[in-house]
Amino acid sequence: MTQIKSEIKQIEELRQLLQQASYAYYVLDAPIMEDAVYDRLYRELQQMEIEHPELVRLDSPTQRVGEKPAIHFTSVRHNIPLYSLENAFDIDELQSWEQRWRRQTPTTDAVEYVSELKIDGSAIALTYENGILVRGATRGDGIMGEDITQNVRTIRSIPLRLNLGDLENLEKVEVRGEAFLPLDVFRQINEERQKAGEQLFANPRNAAAGTLRQLDSRIVAKRRLDFFAYTLHISGMDDASIANTQWEALELLEKMGFRVNPNHKLCASLAEVAEYYQYWDTERLNLPYMTDGVVVKLNSFKLQEQLGFTQKFPRWAVALKYPAEEAPTRVENIAVNVGRTGALTPLAQMRPVQLAGTTVSRATLHNSDRVAQLDIRIGDTVIVRKAGEIIPEVTRVLTELRPPDSQPFVMPTHCPVCNQPVVRESDEAVTRCVNASCPAILKGEIEHWVSRDALDIKGVGEKLVHQLVDKNLVHSVADLYDLTADQLCALERMGKKSAEKLIDAIAQSKNQPWSRVLYGLGIRHVGSVNAQLLTQKYPTVDQLVTAKQSDIADIYGIGAEIAQSVYQWFRINANQTLVQRLQLTGLQFVATEDTTVSNSNQKFAGKTFVITGTLPTLKRDEAKALIQKAGGKVTDSVSKKTDYLVVGADAGSKLEKAQTLGINQLNETQLLEILEDSQN
């Protein structure tokens, strides 16, 4: 007994010493022992744990790298939603953000801001229970992410056990931060891939995202990801008694054992924030990691709580981005698009130009105010950039190159689709068509209904939607469920098999959950994340219909604007009729338990596959059937949302794109092994 107690004590002392050494090396950048000494002590602990497996704990340094690759990643619900940030692209937009949040609160006092560098990596959420790391998850859609705990544990700057000190009674701690690849590590990985004849990673961000989604944690460990923590949520104690501000939270994160970016700054005014932003505009080029902007947060947690959230963003924070790549081009036409809400959006149609790796030929002009501000005209030479590296926008007009016969652009007074008068409310910048029967509005509603995040009806694209509306086959989304194969066969490029397949896809959409149906209804301001929050609170449509507006507004992440929109939508007779028709078709208006996790044979549930090349023994249809039987989905093209690429002989561009995006690859043998394991 004495011997066992002695060994238990020795194991615990070794763990503490190795944890201190790891913290000093990876977080403080101040090593306290030589690598050879660390390795010897590590092997000693490893051997003792082999001899006493009953003493192995999750927070042991030996448990950072798993011995067996994961079969798949499990979808998990975040304990607290991970909201994205609103973007600002210059100091003027930063000031506009401040004006907006000040209108939301009665405070007139001076406030403090915390400015932090925006690290260009992958956001992850960490959960600690009683000080021990129990889960690491990707951001996903903000509500649901993927459990990548095994990979997160390989990141040495993430503690497996928190240094809680006198806070040892904390039950649960949620930490958010950014996993990233240092530039020197990124260059080394690409050099190794080049020598091996593999496709190079496009940038550190893609490489980090692809690394986190590797099934084998040993590969992740070799990539040497790093981590900066920036958000702290605490359960089990009053947060205010621990940290009242973002600055205090960052200090507490450091004490707990996390790396916090050392370049954050407490700013007494927006002018100081601007100075910080301008300083790092050039200085960031000397950093050992990538950053694409500055995150600005109100320091006071009390003020953050008062401001709350919009449907997408926290009102108390903004991402001030550095200028994106810009390019000149010429405006060949200005068209006006009518969306599903009736909004008329002017659109610049331009001579194609290369921008941030893609060809750009169109850019939104937002509304008539923006058109007037730019004074943009057909024939103008303009400067185009990608806002947030995603959406093309016109930033300025080079009037000195303007053709002498150009004419100012004027927004139409009538809808360009239905020719009915348009209106612009005094409190809005948007001009709208208010004709509920406008074909453009109906087309937009149907395109939204069938979209991937809504009912996800494959095969119903823009061209088909236009045909269905133009030929008077549908007058609302409910009419989709009354279509017949014979009706579809009468449309252009629609054969009998395609029609039957489409009818089946429409029928399959009846299995989509209540949250997707709610999002698909297209209620103004209700995004996919808000829809999930609403259906969690109100698991049936009847409960949502009868809910008080004030109760809806009290849901964390919803707020008054969204609540008013939802409440008013369900009070309109035409919308009530639509819901009743959709209920009769068999669509889900009641939340059901998610069976994804409980069904042990659905190893690929929620995963998207692409197959490329010729497989050794399986035909492509056979491989597709096997994947679908295991709950997976097979698509034709590779994108960021692809989870796995199944690779055969003579693979082409799909393989190259997957390698660039860091997507997991499987050969036929690996695919069959995973499927075989799922049956055991």
XYZ file of C-alpha atoms in Angstrom, residues 112-115 245 247 264-269 272 299:
14
model
C -13.216 52.025 -22.637
C -12.481 49.763 -25.568
C -10.234 46.728 -25.795
C -8.437 46.410 -29.123
C -14.404 43.643 -18.031
C -9.447 43.385 -19.959
C -3.963 43.862 -27.064
C -4.516 47.380 -25.773
C -6.950 49.122 -23.419
C -8.145 52.278 -25.199
C -9.803 55.230 -23.452
C -11.426 56.503 -26.654
C -6.921 55.571 -29.419
C -14.584 46.724 -22.183
